[in-house]
Amino acid sequence: IGRDLEYCPRRPGGTLLDHLERVADRLRSYAAPSALVHAGLVHAAYSTEGFDPALLGLEERPLLRSVVGDETEALVYRYAATTRLPFYRQWGQPLVVWTDRFTGAAVTLDPPEVAPLAELTVANELDVVEQSTTLPEGFVESLRGLFLSAAHLLSPAAREDVARTLG
């Protein structure tokens, strides 16, 4: 893409690029499909509800697609566009309504469509936990509960990582 990731705010554990590489490595350790590993490397491209700076505008989706491919870009967009709290609250249900925070559109997803988003969320949040020196009160417990509700969506390696990292 050729953008300098150093302009983004520093994160716990180094630069944004350091974080993105760790998330991709973590997904690789889960034996995730290559599209998901690549999504881990660029998951912050369009910003997220939890990380505001965007490296690319939504009008640049074709640019990212040309670099990482259709499947990876679609995962990155969906991850960035997720309205998180309502989405996370449904993870234990058979079908999940996903709402696009950019457009307001809502679609119903089945477990195979939710699983990569859950796995990417696990890899991202566990890196945040490991790299942070201070976390909000109750954050780890909240993540543990969230990831328990998503256990059926996660690979065995991701479930083991959750248990190892969060106790």
mmCIF file with all atom_site columns, N, CA, C and O in Angstrom, residues 39-79:
data_model
loop_
_atom_site.group_PDB
_atom_site.id
_atom_site.type_symbol
_atom_site.label_atom_id
_atom_site.label_alt_id
_atom_site.label_comp_id
_atom_site.label_asym_id
_atom_site.label_entity_id
_atom_site.label_seq_id
_atom_site.pdbx_PDB_ins_code
_atom_site.Cartn_x
_atom_site.Cartn_y
_atom_site.Cartn_z
_atom_site.occupancy
_atom_site.B_iso_or_equiv
_atom_site.pdbx_formal_charge
_atom_site.auth_seq_id
_atom_site.auth_comp_id
_atom_site.auth_asym_id
_atom_site.auth_atom_id
_atom_site.pdbx_PDB_model_num
ATOM 1   N N  . ALA A 1 39 ? -5.858  -10.772 6.623  1.00 0.00 ? 39 ALA A N  1
ATOM 2   C CA . ALA A 1 39 ? -6.767  -9.789  7.218  1.00 0.00 ? 39 ALA A CA 1
ATOM 3   C C  . ALA A 1 39 ? -6.208  -9.299  8.547  1.00 0.00 ? 39 ALA A C  1
ATOM 4   O O  . ALA A 1 39 ? -6.318  -8.112  8.877  1.00 0.00 ? 39 ALA A O  1
ATOM 5   N N  . GLY A 1 40 ? -5.586  -10.185 9.305  1.00 0.00 ? 40 GLY A N  1
ATOM 6   C CA . GLY A 1 40 ? -4.969  -9.776  10.559 1.00 0.00 ? 40 GLY A CA 1
ATOM 7   C C  . GLY A 1 40 ? -3.901  -8.727  10.350 1.00 0.00 ? 40 GLY A C  1
ATOM 8   O O  . GLY A 1 40 ? -3.730  -7.817  11.165 1.00 0.00 ? 40 GLY A O  1
ATOM 9   N N  . LEU A 1 41 ? -3.202  -8.814  9.232  1.00 0.00 ? 41 LEU A N  1
ATOM 10  C CA . LEU A 1 41 ? -2.128  -7.872  8.937  1.00 0.00 ? 41 LEU A CA 1
ATOM 11  C C  . LEU A 1 41 ? -2.637  -6.493  8.530  1.00 0.00 ? 41 LEU A C  1
ATOM 12  O O  . LEU A 1 41 ? -1.933  -5.503  8.687  1.00 0.00 ? 41 LEU A O  1
ATOM 13  N N  . VAL A 1 42 ? -3.878  -6.415  8.056  1.00 0.00 ? 42 VAL A N  1
ATOM 14  C CA . VAL A 1 42 ? -4.415  -5.120  7.592  1.00 0.00 ? 42 VAL A CA 1
ATOM 15  C C  . VAL A 1 42 ? -5.772  -4.797  8.218  1.00 0.00 ? 42 VAL A C  1
ATOM 16  O O  . VAL A 1 42 ? -6.515  -3.964  7.713  1.00 0.00 ? 42 VAL A O  1
ATOM 17  N N  . HIS A 1 43 ? -6.071  -5.431  9.355  1.00 0.00 ? 43 HIS A N  1
ATOM 18  C CA . HIS A 1 43 ? -7.416  -5.306  9.920  1.00 0.00 ? 43 HIS A CA 1
ATOM 19  C C  . HIS A 1 43 ? -7.793  -3.890  10.330 1.00 0.00 ? 43 HIS A C  1
ATOM 20  O O  . HIS A 1 43 ? -8.971  -3.583  10.480 1.00 0.00 ? 43 HIS A O  1
ATOM 21  N N  . ALA A 1 44 ? -6.829  -3.005  10.510 1.00 0.00 ? 44 ALA A N  1
ATOM 22  C CA . ALA A 1 44 ? -7.127  -1.626  10.914 1.00 0.00 ? 44 ALA A CA 1
ATOM 23  C C  . ALA A 1 44 ? -7.179  -0.661  9.735  1.00 0.00 ? 44 ALA A C  1
ATOM 24  O O  . ALA A 1 44 ? -7.266  0.546   9.939  1.00 0.00 ? 44 ALA A O  1
ATOM 25  N N  . ALA A 1 45 ? -7.160  -1.178  8.522  1.00 0.00 ? 45 ALA A N  1
ATOM 26  C CA . ALA A 1 45 ? -7.075  -0.319  7.337  1.00 0.00 ? 45 ALA A CA 1
ATOM 27  C C  . ALA A 1 45 ? -8.156  0.756   7.292  1.00 0.00 ? 45 ALA A C  1
ATOM 28  O O  . ALA A 1 45 ? -7.888  1.907   6.939  1.00 0.00 ? 45 ALA A O  1
ATOM 29  N N  . TYR A 1 46 ? -9.387  0.397   7.628  1.00 0.00 ? 46 TYR A N  1
ATOM 30  C CA . TYR A 1 46 ? -10.514 1.337   7.532  1.00 0.00 ? 46 TYR A CA 1
ATOM 31  C C  . TYR A 1 46 ? -10.928 1.880   8.896  1.00 0.00 ? 46 TYR A C  1
ATOM 32  O O  . TYR A 1 46 ? -12.001 2.447   9.022  1.00 0.00 ? 46 TYR A O  1
ATOM 33  N N  . SER A 1 47 ? -10.129 1.682   9.910  1.00 0.00 ? 47 SER A N  1
ATOM 34  C CA . SER A 1 47 ? -10.432 1.986   11.305 1.00 0.00 ? 47 SER A CA 1
ATOM 35  C C  . SER A 1 47 ? -11.382 0.922   11.842 1.00 0.00 ? 47 SER A C  1
ATOM 36  O O  . SER A 1 47 ? -11.816 0.033   11.107 1.00 0.00 ? 47 SER A O  1
ATOM 37  N N  . THR A 1 48 ? -11.674 1.009   13.130 1.00 0.00 ? 48 THR A N  1
ATOM 38  C CA . THR A 1 48 ? -12.673 0.143   13.756 1.00 0.00 ? 48 THR A CA 1
ATOM 39  C C  . THR A 1 48 ? -13.375 0.981   14.808 1.00 0.00 ? 48 THR A C  1
ATOM 40  O O  . THR A 1 48 ? -12.956 2.104   15.093 1.00 0.00 ? 48 THR A O  1
ATOM 41  N N  . GLU A 1 49 ? -14.394 0.423   15.420 1.00 0.00 ? 49 GLU A N  1
ATOM 42  C CA . GLU A 1 49 ? -15.031 1.147   16.527 1.00 0.00 ? 49 GLU A CA 1
ATOM 43  C C  . GLU A 1 49 ? -14.053 1.392   17.663 1.00 0.00 ? 49 GLU A C  1
ATOM 44  O O  . GLU A 1 49 ? -14.181 2.362   18.393 1.00 0.00 ? 49 GLU A O  1
ATOM 45  N N  . GLY A 1 50 ? -13.062 0.530   17.807 1.00 0.00 ? 50 GLY A N  1
ATOM 46  C CA . GLY A 1 50 ? -12.112 0.663   18.902 1.00 0.00 ? 50 GLY A CA 1
ATOM 47  C C  . GLY A 1 50 ? -10.818 1.374   18.543 1.00 0.00 ? 50 GLY A C  1
ATOM 48  O O  . GLY A 1 50 ? -10.007 1.663   19.410 1.00 0.00 ? 50 GLY A O  1
ATOM 49  N N  . PHE A 1 51 ? -10.583 1.641   17.259 1.00 0.00 ? 51 PHE A N  1
ATOM 50  C CA . PHE A 1 51 ? -9.349  2.293   16.804 1.00 0.00 ? 51 PHE A CA 1
ATOM 51  C C  . PHE A 1 51 ? -9.710  3.228   15.669 1.00 0.00 ? 51 PHE A C  1
ATOM 52  O O  . PHE A 1 51 ? -9.986  2.798   14.558 1.00 0.00 ? 51 PHE A O  1
ATOM 53  N N  . ASP A 1 52 ? -9.725  4.511   15.963 1.00 0.00 ? 52 ASP A N  1
ATOM 54  C CA . ASP A 1 52 ? -10.281 5.491   15.043 1.00 0.00 ? 52 ASP A CA 1
ATOM 55  C C  . ASP A 1 52 ? -9.454  5.816   13.804 1.00 0.00 ? 52 ASP A C  1
ATOM 56  O O  . ASP A 1 52 ? -10.016 5.987   12.732 1.00 0.00 ? 52 ASP A O  1
ATOM 57  N N  . PRO A 1 53 ? -8.130  5.945   13.880 1.00 0.00 ? 53 PRO A N  1
ATOM 58  C CA . PRO A 1 53 ? -7.409  6.357   12.667 1.00 0.00 ? 53 PRO A CA 1
ATOM 59  C C  . PRO A 1 53 ? -7.587  5.353   11.536 1.00 0.00 ? 53 PRO A C  1
ATOM 60  O O  . PRO A 1 53 ? -7.411  4.150   11.727 1.00 0.00 ? 53 PRO A O  1
ATOM 61  N N  . ALA A 1 54 ? -7.939  5.840   10.361 1.00 0.00 ? 54 ALA A N  1
ATOM 62  C CA . ALA A 1 54 ? -8.070  4.984   9.179  1.00 0.00 ? 54 ALA A CA 1
ATOM 63  C C  . ALA A 1 54 ? -6.830  5.169   8.314  1.00 0.00 ? 54 ALA A C  1
ATOM 64  O O  . ALA A 1 54 ? -6.401  6.298   8.072  1.00 0.00 ? 54 ALA A O  1
ATOM 65  N N  . LEU A 1 55 ? -6.270  4.068   7.857  1.00 0.00 ? 55 LEU A N  1
ATOM 66  C CA . LEU A 1 55 ? -5.137  4.130   6.946  1.00 0.00 ? 55 LEU A CA 1
ATOM 67  C C  . LEU A 1 55 ? -5.604  4.362   5.525  1.00 0.00 ? 55 LEU A C  1
ATOM 68  O O  . LEU A 1 55 ? -4.883  4.915   4.709  1.00 0.00 ? 55 LEU A O  1
ATOM 69  N N  . LEU A 1 56 ? -6.817  3.901   5.231  1.00 0.00 ? 56 LEU A N  1
ATOM 70  C CA . LEU A 1 56 ? -7.421  4.049   3.912  1.00 0.00 ? 56 LEU A CA 1
ATOM 71  C C  . LEU A 1 56 ? -8.847  4.521   4.076  1.00 0.00 ? 56 LEU A C  1
ATOM 72  O O  . LEU A 1 56 ? -9.533  4.116   5.018  1.00 0.00 ? 56 LEU A O  1
ATOM 73  N N  . GLY A 1 57 ? -9.300  5.345   3.145  1.00 0.00 ? 57 GLY A N  1
ATOM 74  C CA . GLY A 1 57 ? -10.705 5.705   3.121  1.00 0.00 ? 57 GLY A CA 1
ATOM 75  C C  . GLY A 1 57 ? -11.508 4.592   2.473  1.00 0.00 ? 57 GLY A C  1
ATOM 76  O O  . GLY A 1 57 ? -10.966 3.769   1.727  1.00 0.00 ? 57 GLY A O  1
ATOM 77  N N  . LEU A 1 58 ? -12.790 4.555   2.752  1.00 0.00 ? 58 LEU A N  1
ATOM 78  C CA . LEU A 1 58 ? -13.635 3.509   2.169  1.00 0.00 ? 58 LEU A CA 1
ATOM 79  C C  . LEU A 1 58 ? -13.644 3.564   0.649  1.00 0.00 ? 58 LEU A C  1
ATOM 80  O O  . LEU A 1 58 ? -13.827 2.532   -0.011 1.00 0.00 ? 58 LEU A O  1
ATOM 81  N N  . GLU A 1 59 ? -13.424 4.734   0.100  1.00 0.00 ? 59 GLU A N  1
ATOM 82  C CA . GLU A 1 59 ? -13.355 4.858   -1.358 1.00 0.00 ? 59 GLU A CA 1
ATOM 83  C C  . GLU A 1 59 ? -12.115 4.154   -1.926 1.00 0.00 ? 59 GLU A C  1
ATOM 84  O O  . GLU A 1 59 ? -12.020 3.922   -3.137 1.00 0.00 ? 59 GLU A O  1
ATOM 85  N N  . GLU A 1 60 ? -11.175 3.775   -1.043 1.00 0.00 ? 60 GLU A N  1
ATOM 86  C CA . GLU A 1 60 ? -9.960  3.090   -1.475 1.00 0.00 ? 60 GLU A CA 1
ATOM 87  C C  . GLU A 1 60 ? -10.053 1.567   -1.335 1.00 0.00 ? 60 GLU A C  1
ATOM 88  O O  . GLU A 1 60 ? -9.041  0.874   -1.459 1.00 0.00 ? 60 GLU A O  1
ATOM 89  N N  . ARG A 1 61 ? -11.262 1.071   -1.114 1.00 0.00 ? 61 ARG A N  1
ATOM 90  C CA . ARG A 1 61 ? -11.431 -0.382  -1.017 1.00 0.00 ? 61 ARG A CA 1
ATOM 91  C C  . ARG A 1 61 ? -10.876 -1.109  -2.238 1.00 0.00 ? 61 ARG A C  1
ATOM 92  O O  . ARG A 1 61 ? -10.230 -2.148  -2.084 1.00 0.00 ? 61 ARG A O  1
ATOM 93  N N  . PRO A 1 62 ? -11.086 -0.593  -3.461 1.00 0.00 ? 62 PRO A N  1
ATOM 94  C CA . PRO A 1 62 ? -10.507 -1.296  -4.616 1.00 0.00 ? 62 PRO A CA 1
ATOM 95  C C  . PRO A 1 62 ? -8.975  -1.398  -4.548 1.00 0.00 ? 62 PRO A C  1
ATOM 96  O O  . PRO A 1 62 ? -8.399  -2.393  -4.992 1.00 0.00 ? 62 PRO A O  1
ATOM 97  N N  . LEU A 1 63 ? -8.326  -0.394  -3.967 1.00 0.00 ? 63 LEU A N  1
ATOM 98  C CA . LEU A 1 63 ? -6.873  -0.439  -3.820 1.00 0.00 ? 63 LEU A CA 1
ATOM 99  C C  . LEU A 1 63 ? -6.465  -1.581  -2.897 1.00 0.00 ? 63 LEU A C  1
ATOM 100 O O  . LEU A 1 63 ? -5.590  -2.392  -3.239 1.00 0.00 ? 63 LEU A O  1
ATOM 101 N N  . LEU A 1 64 ? -7.086  -1.668  -1.726 1.00 0.00 ? 64 LEU A N  1
ATOM 102 C CA . LEU A 1 64 ? -6.756  -2.751  -0.809 1.00 0.00 ? 64 LEU A CA 1
ATOM 103 C C  . LEU A 1 64 ? -7.094  -4.103  -1.438 1.00 0.00 ? 64 LEU A C  1
ATOM 104 O O  . LEU A 1 64 ? -6.306  -5.053  -1.348 1.00 0.00 ? 64 LEU A O  1
ATOM 105 N N  . ARG A 1 65 ? -8.225  -4.191  -2.108 1.00 0.00 ? 65 ARG A N  1
ATOM 106 C CA . ARG A 1 65 ? -8.636  -5.442  -2.763 1.00 0.00 ? 65 ARG A CA 1
ATOM 107 C C  . ARG A 1 65 ? -7.584  -5.877  -3.784 1.00 0.00 ? 65 ARG A C  1
ATOM 108 O O  . ARG A 1 65 ? -7.274  -7.069  -3.902 1.00 0.00 ? 65 ARG A O  1
ATOM 109 N N  . SER A 1 66 ? -7.008  -4.911  -4.499 1.00 0.00 ? 66 SER A N  1
ATOM 110 C CA . SER A 1 66 ? -6.006  -5.254  -5.520 1.00 0.00 ? 66 SER A CA 1
ATOM 111 C C  . SER A 1 66 ? -4.721  -5.792  -4.893 1.00 0.00 ? 66 SER A C  1
ATOM 112 O O  . SER A 1 66 ? -3.980  -6.526  -5.530 1.00 0.00 ? 66 SER A O  1
ATOM 113 N N  . VAL A 1 67 ? -4.460  -5.438  -3.646 1.00 0.00 ? 67 VAL A N  1
ATOM 114 C CA . VAL A 1 67 ? -3.250  -5.886  -2.967 1.00 0.00 ? 67 VAL A CA 1
ATOM 115 C C  . VAL A 1 67 ? -3.470  -7.204  -2.234 1.00 0.00 ? 67 VAL A C  1
ATOM 116 O O  . VAL A 1 67 ? -2.634  -8.108  -2.307 1.00 0.00 ? 67 VAL A O  1
ATOM 117 N N  . VAL A 1 68 ? -4.588  -7.335  -1.517 1.00 0.00 ? 68 VAL A N  1
ATOM 118 C CA . VAL A 1 68 ? -4.787  -8.503  -0.647 1.00 0.00 ? 68 VAL A CA 1
ATOM 119 C C  . VAL A 1 68 ? -5.810  -9.502  -1.171 1.00 0.00 ? 68 VAL A C  1
ATOM 120 O O  . VAL A 1 68 ? -5.947  -10.582 -0.608 1.00 0.00 ? 68 VAL A O  1
ATOM 121 N N  . GLY A 1 69 ? -6.558  -9.145  -2.195 1.00 0.00 ? 69 GLY A N  1
ATOM 122 C CA . GLY A 1 69 ? -7.558  -10.043 -2.752 1.00 0.00 ? 69 GLY A CA 1
ATOM 123 C C  . GLY A 1 69 ? -8.944  -9.785  -2.186 1.00 0.00 ? 69 GLY A C  1
ATOM 124 O O  . GLY A 1 69 ? -9.102  -9.125  -1.151 1.00 0.00 ? 69 GLY A O  1
ATOM 125 N N  . ASP A 1 70 ? -9.936  -10.301 -2.889 1.00 0.00 ? 70 ASP A N  1
ATOM 126 C CA . ASP A 1 70 ? -11.335 -10.054 -2.545 1.00 0.00 ? 70 ASP A CA 1
ATOM 127 C C  . ASP A 1 70 ? -11.721 -10.594 -1.170 1.00 0.00 ? 70 ASP A C  1
ATOM 128 O O  . ASP A 1 70 ? -12.387 -9.916  -0.392 1.00 0.00 ? 70 ASP A O  1
ATOM 129 N N  . GLU A 1 71 ? -11.325 -11.839 -0.878 1.00 0.00 ? 71 GLU A N  1
ATOM 130 C CA . GLU A 1 71 ? -11.749 -12.470 0.374  1.00 0.00 ? 71 GLU A CA 1
ATOM 131 C C  . GLU A 1 71 ? -11.167 -11.746 1.585  1.00 0.00 ? 71 GLU A C  1
ATOM 132 O O  . GLU A 1 71 ? -11.880 -11.469 2.557  1.00 0.00 ? 71 GLU A O  1
ATOM 133 N N  . THR A 1 72 ? -9.892  -11.417 1.527  1.00 0.00 ? 72 THR A N  1
ATOM 134 C CA . THR A 1 72 ? -9.258  -10.712 2.645  1.00 0.00 ? 72 THR A CA 1
ATOM 135 C C  . THR A 1 72 ? -9.861  -9.333  2.812  1.00 0.00 ? 72 THR A C  1
ATOM 136 O O  . THR A 1 72 ? -10.184 -8.913  3.934  1.00 0.00 ? 72 THR A O  1
ATOM 137 N N  . GLU A 1 73 ? -10.039 -8.605  1.723  1.00 0.00 ? 73 GLU A N  1
ATOM 138 C CA . GLU A 1 73 ? -10.594 -7.260  1.828  1.00 0.00 ? 73 GLU A CA 1
ATOM 139 C C  . GLU A 1 73 ? -12.000 -7.298  2.392  1.00 0.00 ? 73 GLU A C  1
ATOM 140 O O  . GLU A 1 73 ? -12.369 -6.449  3.221  1.00 0.00 ? 73 GLU A O  1
ATOM 141 N N  . ALA A 1 74 ? -12.789 -8.278  1.993  1.00 0.00 ? 74 ALA A N  1
ATOM 142 C CA . ALA A 1 74 ? -14.155 -8.388  2.519  1.00 0.00 ? 74 ALA A CA 1
ATOM 143 C C  . ALA A 1 74 ? -14.139 -8.630  4.030  1.00 0.00 ? 74 ALA A C  1
ATOM 144 O O  . ALA A 1 74 ? -14.964 -8.067  4.768  1.00 0.00 ? 74 ALA A O  1
ATOM 145 N N  . LEU A 1 75 ? -13.207 -9.456  4.504  1.00 0.00 ? 75 LEU A N  1
ATOM 146 C CA . LEU A 1 75 ? -13.070 -9.683  5.951  1.00 0.00 ? 75 LEU A CA 1
ATOM 147 C C  . LEU A 1 75 ? -12.650 -8.400  6.666  1.00 0.00 ? 75 LEU A C  1
ATOM 148 O O  . LEU A 1 75 ? -13.186 -8.065  7.722  1.00 0.00 ? 75 LEU A O  1
ATOM 149 N N  . VAL A 1 76 ? -11.704 -7.684  6.094  1.00 0.00 ? 76 VAL A N  1
ATOM 150 C CA . VAL A 1 76 ? -11.219 -6.444  6.700  1.00 0.00 ? 76 VAL A CA 1
ATOM 151 C C  . VAL A 1 76 ? -12.353 -5.423  6.764  1.00 0.00 ? 76 VAL A C  1
ATOM 152 O O  . VAL A 1 76 ? -12.547 -4.771  7.796  1.00 0.00 ? 76 VAL A O  1
ATOM 153 N N  . TYR A 1 77 ? -13.112 -5.304  5.676  1.00 0.00 ? 77 TYR A N  1
ATOM 154 C CA . TYR A 1 77 ? -14.233 -4.358  5.691  1.00 0.00 ? 77 TYR A CA 1
ATOM 155 C C  . TYR A 1 77 ? -15.250 -4.748  6.753  1.00 0.00 ? 77 TYR A C  1
ATOM 156 O O  . TYR A 1 77 ? -15.690 -3.917  7.549  1.00 0.00 ? 77 TYR A O  1
ATOM 157 N N  . ARG A 1 78 ? -15.619 -6.018  6.779  1.00 0.00 ? 78 ARG A N  1
ATOM 158 C CA . ARG A 1 78 ? -16.640 -6.451  7.744  1.00 0.00 ? 78 ARG A CA 1
ATOM 159 C C  . ARG A 1 78 ? -16.157 -6.238  9.174  1.00 0.00 ? 78 ARG A C  1
ATOM 160 O O  . ARG A 1 78 ? -16.914 -5.810  10.032 1.00 0.00 ? 78 ARG A O  1
ATOM 161 N N  . TYR A 1 79 ? -14.888 -6.528  9.440  1.00 0.00 ? 79 TYR A N  1
ATOM 162 C CA . TYR A 1 79 ? -14.336 -6.317  10.780 1.00 0.00 ? 79 TYR A CA 1
ATOM 163 C C  . TYR A 1 79 ? -14.381 -4.826  11.135 1.00 0.00 ? 79 TYR A C  1
ATOM 164 O O  . TYR A 1 79 ? -14.789 -4.454  12.234 1.00 0.00 ? 79 TYR A O  1
#
